[in-house]
Structures are given as C-alpha cells and as structure tokens.
Coordinates of C-alpha atoms and ligand atoms in Angstrom, one line a residue:
M1 CA 100.5 141.5 18.5
K2 CA 97.5 139.4 19.5
K3 CA 98.3 136.3 21.5
F4 CA 97.0 132.9 20.8
Y5 CA 97.4 130.1 23.4
I6 CA 96.6 126.6 22.2
T7 CA 97.0 123.3 24.0
T8 CA 96.7 119.5 23.4
P9 CA 96.0 117.0 26.2
I10 CA 99.1 115.8 27.8
Y11 CA 99.3 112.1 26.9
Y12 CA 99.8 109.3 29.3
S13 CA 103.4 108.1 29.4
S14 CA 102.1 104.6 29.6
G15 CA 103.2 103.5 26.1
K16 CA 104.5 104.8 22.8
P17 CA 102.4 107.3 20.8
H18 CA 100.0 106.1 18.1
I19 CA 98.0 107.9 15.4
G20 CA 95.4 109.1 17.8
H21 CA 97.9 111.1 19.7
A22 CA 99.4 112.2 16.5
F23 CA 96.0 113.4 15.2
T24 CA 95.4 115.8 18.1
T25 CA 98.9 117.1 18.0
L26 CA 98.8 117.6 14.3
C27 CA 95.5 119.6 14.6
A28 CA 97.1 121.9 17.1
D29 CA 100.3 122.2 15.0
V30 CA 98.4 123.1 11.8
I31 CA 96.2 125.7 13.7
S32 CA 99.3 127.2 15.3
R33 CA 101.1 127.5 12.0
Y34 CA 98.1 129.1 10.4
K35 CA 97.7 131.6 13.3
R36 CA 101.4 132.4 13.1
K37 CA 101.0 133.2 9.4
L38 CA 98.2 135.5 10.3
G39 CA 100.6 137.4 12.7
F40 CA 99.4 136.0 16.1
D41 CA 101.9 135.6 18.9
V42 CA 101.3 131.9 19.3
M43 CA 102.0 129.7 22.3
F44 CA 101.4 126.1 21.4
V45 CA 102.0 123.5 24.1
T46 CA 101.9 119.8 24.4
G47 CA 103.4 117.3 26.8
L48 CA 103.1 114.2 28.9
D49 CA 101.1 113.1 31.9
E50 CA 103.5 111.0 33.8
H51 CA 102.0 110.2 37.2
G52 CA 99.4 107.9 38.6
S53 CA 98.7 104.3 39.3
K54 CA 98.5 103.1 35.7
I55 CA 102.1 104.3 34.9
E56 CA 103.3 103.1 38.3
K57 CA 102.0 99.6 37.5
I58 CA 103.4 99.4 34.0
A59 CA 106.8 100.6 35.1
H60 CA 106.7 98.0 38.0
N61 CA 105.8 95.2 35.5
Q62 CA 108.8 96.2 33.4
K63 CA 111.0 96.2 36.5
M64 CA 111.8 99.9 36.1
E65 CA 111.6 102.9 38.4
P66 CA 108.7 105.0 37.2
Q67 CA 111.0 108.0 36.5
V68 CA 113.3 105.9 34.3
F69 CA 110.2 104.5 32.5
V70 CA 108.6 107.9 31.8
D71 CA 112.0 109.2 30.6
L72 CA 112.1 106.5 28.0
I73 CA 108.5 107.2 26.8
A74 CA 109.3 110.9 26.7
Q75 CA 112.1 110.2 24.2
K76 CA 109.6 108.3 22.0
Y77 CA 107.2 111.2 21.9
L78 CA 109.8 113.8 21.3
A79 CA 111.3 111.8 18.5
L80 CA 107.9 111.4 16.8
W81 CA 107.0 115.1 17.1
K82 CA 110.4 115.9 15.6
R83 CA 109.8 113.6 12.6
L84 CA 106.3 114.9 12.1
N85 CA 107.6 118.4 12.2
I86 CA 105.5 119.5 15.2
K87 CA 106.5 123.1 16.0
Y88 CA 105.4 123.4 19.6
D89 CA 106.6 126.3 21.8
N90 CA 106.8 124.3 25.0
F91 CA 106.7 120.7 26.0
I92 CA 105.6 120.0 29.6
R93 CA 106.3 116.8 31.6
T94 CA 104.5 116.4 34.9
S95 CA 107.5 114.8 36.6
S96 CA 109.5 118.0 36.0
D97 CA 110.5 120.2 38.9
Q98 CA 108.8 123.2 37.4
H99 CA 105.5 121.4 37.2
K100 CA 105.7 119.9 40.7
R101 CA 106.7 123.1 42.3
I102 CA 103.8 125.1 40.7
V103 CA 101.2 122.4 41.3
K104 CA 102.1 122.6 45.0
T105 CA 101.5 126.4 45.0
L106 CA 98.2 125.8 43.2
M107 CA 97.1 123.1 45.6
N108 CA 98.0 125.4 48.5
N109 CA 95.8 128.0 47.0
L110 CA 93.0 125.5 46.5
N111 CA 93.4 124.2 50.1
S112 CA 92.9 127.7 51.4
T113 CA 89.4 127.9 49.9
P114 CA 86.4 126.3 51.6
D115 CA 86.1 124.0 48.6
V116 CA 88.4 121.2 49.9
Y117 CA 87.3 118.9 52.6
A118 CA 88.2 115.4 54.0
D119 CA 85.9 112.5 53.6
T120 CA 85.9 108.7 53.1
Y121 CA 85.5 107.4 49.6
E122 CA 84.1 104.1 48.9
G123 CA 83.6 103.0 45.3
F124 CA 84.9 101.5 42.1
Y125 CA 88.1 102.8 40.5
C126 CA 89.1 102.1 36.9
T127 CA 92.9 102.4 36.6
G128 CA 92.5 102.6 32.8
C129 CA 90.4 105.8 33.1
E130 CA 92.2 106.9 36.2
N131 CA 88.8 107.7 37.5
F132 CA 86.1 106.6 39.9
I133 CA 83.2 105.0 38.1
T134 CA 79.6 104.7 39.4
E135 CA 77.9 101.4 39.7
K136 CA 75.2 102.4 37.1
D137 CA 78.0 103.0 34.5
L138 CA 79.4 99.5 34.8
I139 CA 78.4 97.0 32.2
D140 CA 78.1 93.5 33.8
G141 CA 80.5 94.8 36.4
F142 CA 83.1 96.0 33.8
C143 CA 84.3 99.5 32.9
P144 CA 82.6 100.2 29.5
N145 CA 85.8 102.0 28.2
H146 CA 88.4 99.5 29.3
L147 CA 86.4 96.3 29.5
K148 CA 88.1 95.6 32.8
K149 CA 86.7 95.0 36.3
P150 CA 87.3 98.2 38.4
Q151 CA 88.8 97.9 41.9
L152 CA 86.7 98.5 45.0
I153 CA 88.4 101.3 47.0
K154 CA 87.7 102.6 50.4
E155 CA 90.0 105.3 51.7
K156 CA 90.1 108.7 53.4
N157 CA 90.7 111.4 50.7
Y158 CA 90.4 115.1 50.2
F159 CA 87.4 116.1 48.2
F160 CA 86.6 119.1 46.0
N161 CA 83.2 120.8 46.2
L162 CA 82.4 120.5 42.5
K163 CA 78.6 120.9 43.1
R164 CA 79.1 124.5 44.2
Y165 CA 80.4 125.5 40.8
L166 CA 78.0 123.5 38.5
P167 CA 75.4 126.3 38.2
I168 CA 78.1 128.8 37.2
I169 CA 79.7 126.5 34.8
K170 CA 76.3 125.8 33.2
E171 CA 75.7 129.5 32.8
K172 CA 79.1 130.1 31.3
I173 CA 78.6 127.3 28.8
L174 CA 75.2 128.5 27.8
N175 CA 76.3 132.0 27.2
N176 CA 79.4 130.8 25.3
E177 CA 81.8 132.4 27.8
L178 CA 83.1 128.9 27.9
K179 CA 82.6 127.7 24.3
I180 CA 82.3 124.0 23.9
V181 CA 82.5 122.9 20.2
P182 CA 80.8 121.0 18.6
E183 CA 77.3 121.4 19.8
N184 CA 76.7 117.7 20.6
R185 CA 79.7 117.8 22.9
K186 CA 78.3 120.9 24.6
N187 CA 75.0 119.2 25.1
E188 CA 76.7 116.1 26.5
I189 CA 78.3 118.3 29.2
L190 CA 75.0 120.1 30.0
A191 CA 73.4 116.6 30.4
I192 CA 76.1 115.5 32.8
I193 CA 75.6 118.7 34.8
K194 CA 71.9 118.1 34.9
E195 CA 72.4 114.6 36.3
D196 CA 74.1 116.3 39.3
I197 CA 77.6 114.9 39.0
P198 CA 79.1 114.2 42.5
N199 CA 82.0 116.0 44.1
F200 CA 85.3 114.3 43.3
S201 CA 88.3 113.4 45.4
I202 CA 91.5 115.3 44.6
T203 CA 93.9 113.0 46.4
R204 CA 94.8 109.3 46.6
R205 CA 96.2 107.5 49.6
K206 CA 97.6 104.4 48.0
V207 CA 99.2 105.9 44.9
R208 CA 102.9 106.6 45.5
W209 CA 103.9 107.8 42.0
G210 CA 102.4 111.3 42.2
I211 CA 102.9 114.7 43.7
P212 CA 102.5 114.8 47.5
F213 CA 99.5 116.7 48.7
P214 CA 100.8 119.7 50.6
F215 CA 100.1 119.4 54.4
F216 CA 98.9 115.8 54.1
P217 CA 101.8 113.9 52.6
D218 CA 100.3 110.5 53.2
Q219 CA 98.2 111.4 50.1
T220 CA 99.3 112.2 46.6
I221 CA 97.4 114.6 44.3
Y222 CA 94.9 112.8 42.0
V223 CA 96.5 112.4 38.6
W224 CA 93.8 114.3 36.7
V225 CA 94.1 117.4 39.0
D226 CA 97.9 117.2 38.6
A227 CA 97.5 116.8 34.8
L228 CA 95.0 119.6 34.2
M229 CA 97.2 122.0 36.0
N230 CA 99.8 121.5 33.3
Y231 CA 98.1 124.2 31.3
L232 CA 99.1 126.7 33.9
T233 CA 102.4 125.3 35.0
V234 CA 103.8 125.3 31.5
L235 CA 103.2 129.0 31.5
D236 CA 105.2 129.3 34.7
F237 CA 102.2 130.4 36.7
P238 CA 101.9 133.1 38.1
Q239 CA 104.8 134.7 36.2
E240 CA 104.9 136.9 33.1
R241 CA 104.3 134.1 30.6
F242 CA 101.1 133.1 32.4
R243 CA 99.9 136.7 32.6
K244 CA 100.6 137.1 28.9
Y245 CA 99.0 133.9 27.5
W246 CA 96.3 132.7 30.0
P247 CA 93.4 132.1 29.3
A248 CA 93.8 129.5 26.6
D249 CA 92.2 130.5 23.3
V250 CA 91.5 126.9 22.5
Q251 CA 92.1 123.6 24.2
I252 CA 91.9 120.7 21.8
I253 CA 90.9 117.3 23.3
G254 CA 89.5 114.0 22.3
A255 CA 85.8 113.2 23.1
E256 CA 86.6 110.8 25.9
I257 CA 88.1 113.4 28.2
N258 CA 85.5 116.1 27.7
K259 CA 84.1 115.8 31.2
F260 CA 87.5 116.5 32.8
H261 CA 88.1 119.5 30.6
S262 CA 84.6 121.0 30.5
I263 CA 83.5 120.4 34.1
Y264 CA 86.4 119.5 36.5
W265 CA 88.8 122.0 34.9
P266 CA 86.6 125.0 34.9
A267 CA 85.5 124.3 38.5
L268 CA 89.1 124.1 39.7
L269 CA 89.9 127.4 37.9
L270 CA 86.8 129.1 39.4
S271 CA 87.8 128.0 42.8
L272 CA 91.3 129.4 42.1
K273 CA 89.7 132.6 40.9
L274 CA 91.3 132.3 37.5
P275 CA 89.7 133.0 34.1
L276 CA 88.3 130.0 32.2
P277 CA 89.6 128.9 28.8
K278 CA 87.8 130.5 25.9
E279 CA 87.1 127.4 24.0
I280 CA 87.3 123.6 24.3
F281 CA 87.4 122.0 20.9
V282 CA 86.4 118.3 21.2
H283 CA 87.3 116.0 18.3
G284 CA 86.1 112.5 17.6
L285 CA 88.1 109.4 18.0
F286 CA 89.6 107.0 15.4
T287 CA 88.7 103.4 15.3
V288 CA 90.7 101.1 13.1
N289 CA 88.9 98.9 10.7
G290 CA 85.8 99.4 12.9
Q291 CA 87.4 98.6 16.2
K292 CA 88.9 100.5 19.1
M293 CA 92.7 100.8 18.7
S294 CA 94.2 98.5 21.3
K295 CA 97.4 96.6 21.9
T296 CA 95.4 93.5 22.7
L297 CA 93.7 93.6 19.3
G298 CA 97.0 94.4 17.7
N299 CA 95.5 97.1 15.5
V300 CA 97.4 100.1 16.8
I301 CA 98.8 102.1 13.9
D302 CA 102.3 103.3 14.5
P303 CA 102.9 106.7 12.9
H304 CA 106.6 105.9 12.3
I305 CA 105.5 103.2 9.8
M306 CA 103.4 105.7 8.0
I307 CA 106.2 108.2 7.9
N308 CA 108.6 105.6 6.6
R309 CA 106.3 104.7 3.8
F310 CA 104.8 108.1 2.9
G311 CA 107.1 110.8 4.4
A312 CA 106.2 113.3 7.1
D313 CA 104.1 115.7 5.1
A314 CA 102.0 113.0 3.5
T315 CA 101.4 111.4 6.9
R316 CA 100.2 114.7 8.2
Y317 CA 97.9 115.0 5.3
L318 CA 96.6 111.4 5.5
L319 CA 95.8 111.7 9.2
L320 CA 94.1 115.1 8.9
S321 CA 92.0 114.2 5.9
Q322 CA 90.5 111.1 7.3
F323 CA 87.3 112.5 8.7
P324 CA 85.9 115.7 10.0
A325 CA 87.2 116.2 13.5
Y326 CA 83.7 116.8 14.8
E327 CA 82.8 113.2 14.3
H328 CA 84.2 109.8 15.2
G329 CA 85.9 108.2 12.3
D330 CA 87.1 104.8 11.1
V331 CA 90.5 104.5 9.7
K332 CA 91.2 101.8 7.1
E333 CA 94.9 101.2 6.7
S334 CA 94.5 100.0 3.2
E335 CA 92.9 103.4 2.3
F336 CA 96.1 105.4 3.1
E337 CA 97.9 104.3 -0.1
K338 CA 94.8 104.9 -2.3
K339 CA 94.5 108.4 -0.8
Y340 CA 98.2 109.1 -1.1
N341 CA 98.0 108.3 -4.8
S342 CA 94.7 110.0 -5.6
D343 CA 95.1 113.3 -3.6
L344 CA 98.9 113.8 -3.4
V345 CA 100.5 112.0 -6.3
N346 CA 97.7 112.5 -8.9
G347 CA 96.2 115.6 -7.3
V348 CA 98.4 118.3 -6.0
G349 CA 101.7 116.7 -7.2
N350 CA 100.5 116.2 -10.7
L351 CA 99.0 119.7 -11.0
F352 CA 102.2 121.4 -10.0
E353 CA 104.3 119.2 -12.2
R354 CA 102.0 119.8 -15.2
V355 CA 101.8 123.6 -14.9
L356 CA 105.4 124.2 -14.0
T357 CA 106.7 121.9 -16.8
L358 CA 104.5 123.8 -19.2
I359 CA 106.0 127.1 -18.1
I360 CA 109.5 125.7 -18.3
N361 CA 109.0 124.2 -21.7
N362 CA 107.1 127.0 -23.3
K363 CA 108.6 130.0 -21.6
K364 CA 111.9 128.8 -20.3
G365 CA 110.5 129.4 -16.9
I366 CA 110.0 133.2 -17.5
I367 CA 106.5 134.3 -16.9
E368 CA 105.1 137.7 -17.4
D369 CA 103.6 138.7 -14.0
K370 CA 101.9 141.8 -15.1
I371 CA 99.1 140.0 -16.9
P372 CA 96.0 139.9 -14.6
P373 CA 94.8 136.4 -13.9
D374 CA 91.9 135.0 -15.8
R375 CA 88.5 135.9 -14.5
V376 CA 87.5 132.2 -14.1
I377 CA 90.5 131.6 -11.9
T378 CA 90.0 134.7 -9.8
D379 CA 86.4 133.9 -9.1
L380 CA 87.3 130.4 -8.1
L381 CA 90.1 131.6 -6.0
R382 CA 88.0 134.1 -4.2
S383 CA 85.2 131.7 -3.2
T384 CA 87.8 129.0 -2.2
A385 CA 89.7 131.5 -0.1
M386 CA 86.6 132.6 1.7
D387 CA 85.6 129.0 2.6
Y388 CA 89.1 128.1 3.5
Q389 CA 89.5 131.0 5.9
Q390 CA 86.2 130.3 7.5
H391 CA 87.0 126.6 8.0
M392 CA 90.4 127.4 9.4
K393 CA 88.9 129.9 11.8
D394 CA 86.5 127.2 13.0
Y395 CA 89.4 124.7 13.2
E396 CA 87.6 122.5 10.6
L397 CA 90.9 121.4 9.0
Y398 CA 89.3 118.5 7.1
N399 CA 86.9 120.9 5.4
A400 CA 89.6 123.4 4.7
L401 CA 91.6 120.7 3.0
K402 CA 88.6 119.5 1.1
K403 CA 88.1 123.0 -0.4
V404 CA 91.7 123.3 -1.5
F405 CA 91.6 119.8 -3.1
S406 CA 88.4 120.6 -5.0
F407 CA 90.0 123.8 -6.2
I408 CA 92.9 121.6 -7.5
K409 CA 90.4 119.5 -9.4
E410 CA 88.8 122.7 -10.9
L411 CA 92.3 123.8 -12.1
D412 CA 92.7 120.4 -13.8
I413 CA 89.5 120.9 -15.6
Y414 CA 90.6 124.5 -16.6
I415 CA 93.8 123.1 -18.1
N416 CA 92.0 120.4 -20.0
E417 CA 89.6 122.9 -21.4
K418 CA 92.2 125.5 -22.4
K419 CA 94.7 122.9 -23.7
P420 CA 97.8 125.1 -23.4
W421 CA 99.8 122.5 -25.4
L422 CA 97.7 123.2 -28.4
M423 CA 97.8 127.0 -27.8
Q424 CA 101.6 126.7 -28.0
K425 CA 101.5 124.8 -31.3
S426 CA 99.2 127.5 -32.8
N427 CA 101.2 130.4 -31.3
D428 CA 98.0 131.5 -29.5
P429 CA 98.7 134.9 -27.9
K430 CA 96.4 134.0 -25.0
L431 CA 98.9 131.3 -23.8
D432 CA 100.8 133.8 -21.6
G433 CA 97.6 134.7 -19.8
V434 CA 96.6 131.1 -19.2
L435 CA 100.1 130.2 -17.8
S436 CA 100.4 133.2 -15.6
S437 CA 96.9 132.6 -14.3
L438 CA 97.8 129.0 -13.4
L439 CA 101.1 130.1 -11.8
Y440 CA 99.1 132.6 -9.7
A441 CA 96.7 129.8 -8.6
L442 CA 99.6 127.5 -7.7
K443 CA 101.1 130.2 -5.5
Q444 CA 97.8 130.6 -3.7
I445 CA 97.5 126.8 -3.2
T446 CA 101.0 126.8 -1.8
D447 CA 99.9 129.4 0.7
W448 CA 96.9 127.4 1.8
I449 CA 98.7 124.1 2.2
E450 CA 101.6 125.5 4.0
P451 CA 100.3 124.8 7.6
F452 CA 99.6 121.2 6.5
L453 CA 102.5 120.4 4.4
P454 CA 105.4 122.6 5.6
E455 CA 108.3 120.7 4.0
K456 CA 106.6 120.4 0.6
T457 CA 105.7 124.0 0.7
K458 CA 109.4 125.0 1.1
K459 CA 110.3 122.7 -1.8
I460 CA 107.7 124.3 -4.0
R461 CA 108.7 127.8 -3.1
T462 CA 112.4 127.2 -3.8
Y463 CA 111.5 125.6 -7.1
I464 CA 109.2 128.4 -8.3
D465 CA 111.6 131.1 -7.1
N466 CA 114.3 129.5 -9.4
L467 CA 112.0 128.4 -12.2
K468 CA 114.4 129.7 -14.9
E469 CA 117.2 127.5 -13.8
Q470 CA 115.1 124.3 -13.3
R471 CA 116.3 121.3 -15.3
D472 CA 114.7 118.6 -13.2
K473 CA 111.1 118.0 -12.4
L474 CA 109.6 119.0 -9.1
H475 CA 108.8 115.5 -7.9
L476 CA 106.5 116.6 -5.1
F477 CA 105.2 113.2 -4.0
P478 CA 107.0 110.2 -5.4
R479 CA 105.0 107.4 -6.8
L480 CA 105.2 104.4 -4.5
Ligands
MSP501 N1 96.5 112.0 30.2 C1 95.2 112.2 29.8 C2 94.9 113.6 29.4 C3 95.3 114.6 30.4 S1 95.1 116.2 29.8 C4 95.2 117.2 31.1 C5 94.9 111.2 28.7 N2 95.9 110.8 28.0 S2 95.8 109.8 26.7 O1 97.2 109.4 26.4 O2 94.9 108.8 26.9 O3 95.4 110.7 25.5 C6 94.1 111.0 25.2 C7 94.1 111.9 24.0 O4 94.8 111.4 22.9 C8 92.7 112.0 23.5 O5 91.9 112.9 24.2 C9 92.9 112.4 22.1 O6 93.3 113.7 22.0 C10 94.1 111.5 21.7 N3 93.7 110.2 21.3 C11 94.0 109.0 21.9 N4 93.3 108.0 21.2 C12 92.7 108.5 20.2 C13 92.0 108.0 19.1 N5 91.7 106.7 19.0 N6 91.6 108.9 18.1 C14 91.8 110.2 18.1 N7 92.5 110.7 19.2 C15 92.9 109.9 20.2 O7 93.7 111.0 28.4

C-alpha cells in the first residue's frame, strides 16, 4: 500500500484555536480522508508548538506555570478537533518527552556538522513572530505583522550556516524536487533566496521555556527549530515509523510561515542529511470583514459558535468553501447563514429530499437497479468526476466542492425538465429510468462529499440502504 504523509503546522499554544487554525486542519483532514478512500496508507499529523518566549510571557501574565498553561490550551485544541471530526493519526506536543528526547538527538547530529557556530547576535526580535527582524522590514520602527515595537537583543548564540544551503535549495525548488505550490509562493521564496537571506541563530540565551541546547545548557533551542523538528519527532525518528513515512508527501501551511518551511526547514534537513518534503502547499489567510483577525479588534471567529449554530459538517463546508486556498480571502460572518441556506439546505439537502421522497412515494423505495442511467446523467457525471479528481489531486478543495455543487444544480434542472411527478400521473414507463438515474447520481454525490461531510454521508448511506422502510424524511440540513 502506498504511504501518504501529510502535516499541518503545529499551532502556538498561546490561545484558543480560531477558524484560521480550523481551516488548515480541515484541509489536511479532507485530503487525508480522500487519500484513505483511494487506498493510501495515510499518516496525518497535527499538534501544538508549546515553547518560546511568547508562551512563557502569556503564562506568566496569567500567573501560571507554562506547562500548566499549555496543558489547558491543548485540551481546547483536542476538544475542537473532536467536535469538528478531525481524524488525525497522531497529535504532537512539543513539551512531550518524546519530542524533547528526539530533538536533543537531532541537535546533537546538527552540532556535529560544521554548520553550527557560535557568534554574537545584535538585532531586533519580534516575540509575536518569534523571529529576528531586519531594520529594513520595520515600518516606523514597528513589526509589520504584529504592529508592535520589537526588542533590541544582543547575546551570544549558536548560529546555523544557512547560506551554505541556499544554492542547493534554490536548485531543488526550481526542478520541483521540492515543490512549492502555488507558483506565487514559490516565486516569493526564490526572491528571498536571491536577496541573500542571512544565517540564523538556532539558540536563545534568555528564553527559559524551551529545550536546553545540548552541551550548552545556558541556551535553549530556538522555538522555530524546536517546532520544525516535530515533523520528524512525531514519527519517532529514526525508528520504523520514520523510515516508513518520511519524507512528507505534503506539508500544508499558511502563507505567513512559508519562509520557515521552504528555506529554514529544507536547510536543516540537508544538514542532517535527510530527504526533503516532496511538497509544501501554501494557503492564503483569512481576514474577517476586511481586517486581520485579532483579539484586540475583537473579530476572532470561534469555531465552536459556528458548530453550535450549523453543526460540525456544515461548519466544515462553510470554512472550506469560503475561498480558493491559493488566495487570501475575506470572511464575512453574515455570509455563513446565507451560504448554509443556499448550498446546504436548498442545494444538496433539498436535492436528496426531493429525489428520495419521489422514490419512496412512487416506488415504495424499491428501485430497479438494472436500468442503465440516462445518457445526460452519465455524461455529466463523467466530466464532473474528472474535474473533481483532478482538483482533489491538486488539493484544490474549494474547486472540487464547486464542481460537485454545480452538478447538484444540473440535477435540479434535469428534474425540472423531466417532471417525474407528471410522469407518474400519466403512468409514463420512462419514470423508472429517470428515478434510477437520479438515485445513481445521488450515490455518486455521496461519494464525492464524503471527505468533506463525513457525518451527513453516514446518514445518507443508512437512509438509502433502508429506503423501503423509510417513513420519515431525510432532513439532511435543518432549516435555521
Ligand atoms: N507555531 C507556528 C508554526 C510552527 S510549524 C513548525 C505558528 N503557529 S500559529 O498558531 O501562528 O499558526 C499558524 C498557522 O495557522 C498558519 O500558518 C495557518 O495554517 C493557520 N492560520 C492562522 N491564522 C490564519 C488565518 N487568519 N487564516 C488561515 N489560516 C490561518 O505559526
């Protein structure tokens, strides 16, 4: 069986999850479910990034030990993933013993290369980014991402010779050995490489909440290095699971952390003499009503509120159908209800209700399955299937959904043209053919939506399997 290793970023344990975190995790979940259906041996991992000065500070402000604080946040993530039906195979926390132990081994390996050297760092550090920031990137002295003044830091650190690997990384990106998707994100990385990005320090002297740097315990490992290594530690590097699943087939990330994944991460792997991930898939970020989601602005959308209102499957759909992942997108909260009604209640929900009720009323739920489906339906099915499969293969979930939903509209048109209710009145012998074609199409739709709407799919299957006994309606998506 062919393996498929897929990862999400590990999210900062600095606060509870919002729809941005849910979006990436849902993308990975849908892709994993699709690949499992195709017969792949899937390893889907997600987790939490629990170290670093940002988390240390927040825990301190809340008068909590960092470990106690991150334990609480972990519960929030786990609870949300459970409610959203995220079927991960492994969940990694960077404060776990397994992670810390393996990071130490990896750091020892890194240390034994000529790539690590001591030096003094002097420069600006943004705690929000957990990254150094060059003076030219500041806007009026503020970090452009976090709109905060970075700290001026001067300390002795251990550095990594990134420059040594830039030409190799560039070559691997250009020949698609390391595929960065979409094209504009790939070009962004090539431009950063061209600018001659400096070496980076892989330790911190003043950050206590981190993994001690082996041999130099007055330093902790830089949180990004610690975090990136999760993709290996979760596989129990260098044991069997690692040997089976590494390299990752796709690593899904948001646009703001592209540099870390497409430059720092491959460089560390090259130094460790490990294969590079095959693909980095970079999705755009949500803004809410035109603004960046932020606690200060009070526009953070809590996925639980969406689940309470629409249910888990509908929330999955509403988030994934917002905008093509390749682009940035703006989310308007007021649109969720409209979309729920138009696509789910009046779209897929109504189609299933309509067709299944027709079959129950006309045929007592018994349908002749030997009749070949109508040509119009099979042609539509074939072209939709081809597009759907291609989009799913390219991880273009938004486009795959769009295809399915335009097929649903076509079926509505087909029903309105055929008018099976009149066919029944006039005892038209072609009625059986129309109904069996429609049932055939519904089964195909069920198959396509399964990775997106797993619970509703189960409900549909059970209903159709027992069509003869059905007395109640399917009620797929209740009207609000
Ligand atoms: N801890 C680092 C990642 C380390 S991976 C080795 C981090 N964490 S984070 O909590 O800030 O999560 C960032 C990721 O969450 C983004 O890359 C993206 O996947 C997701 N999103 C966070 N905000 C988002 C939006 N506004 N929109 C869409 N996705 C967003 O960076």
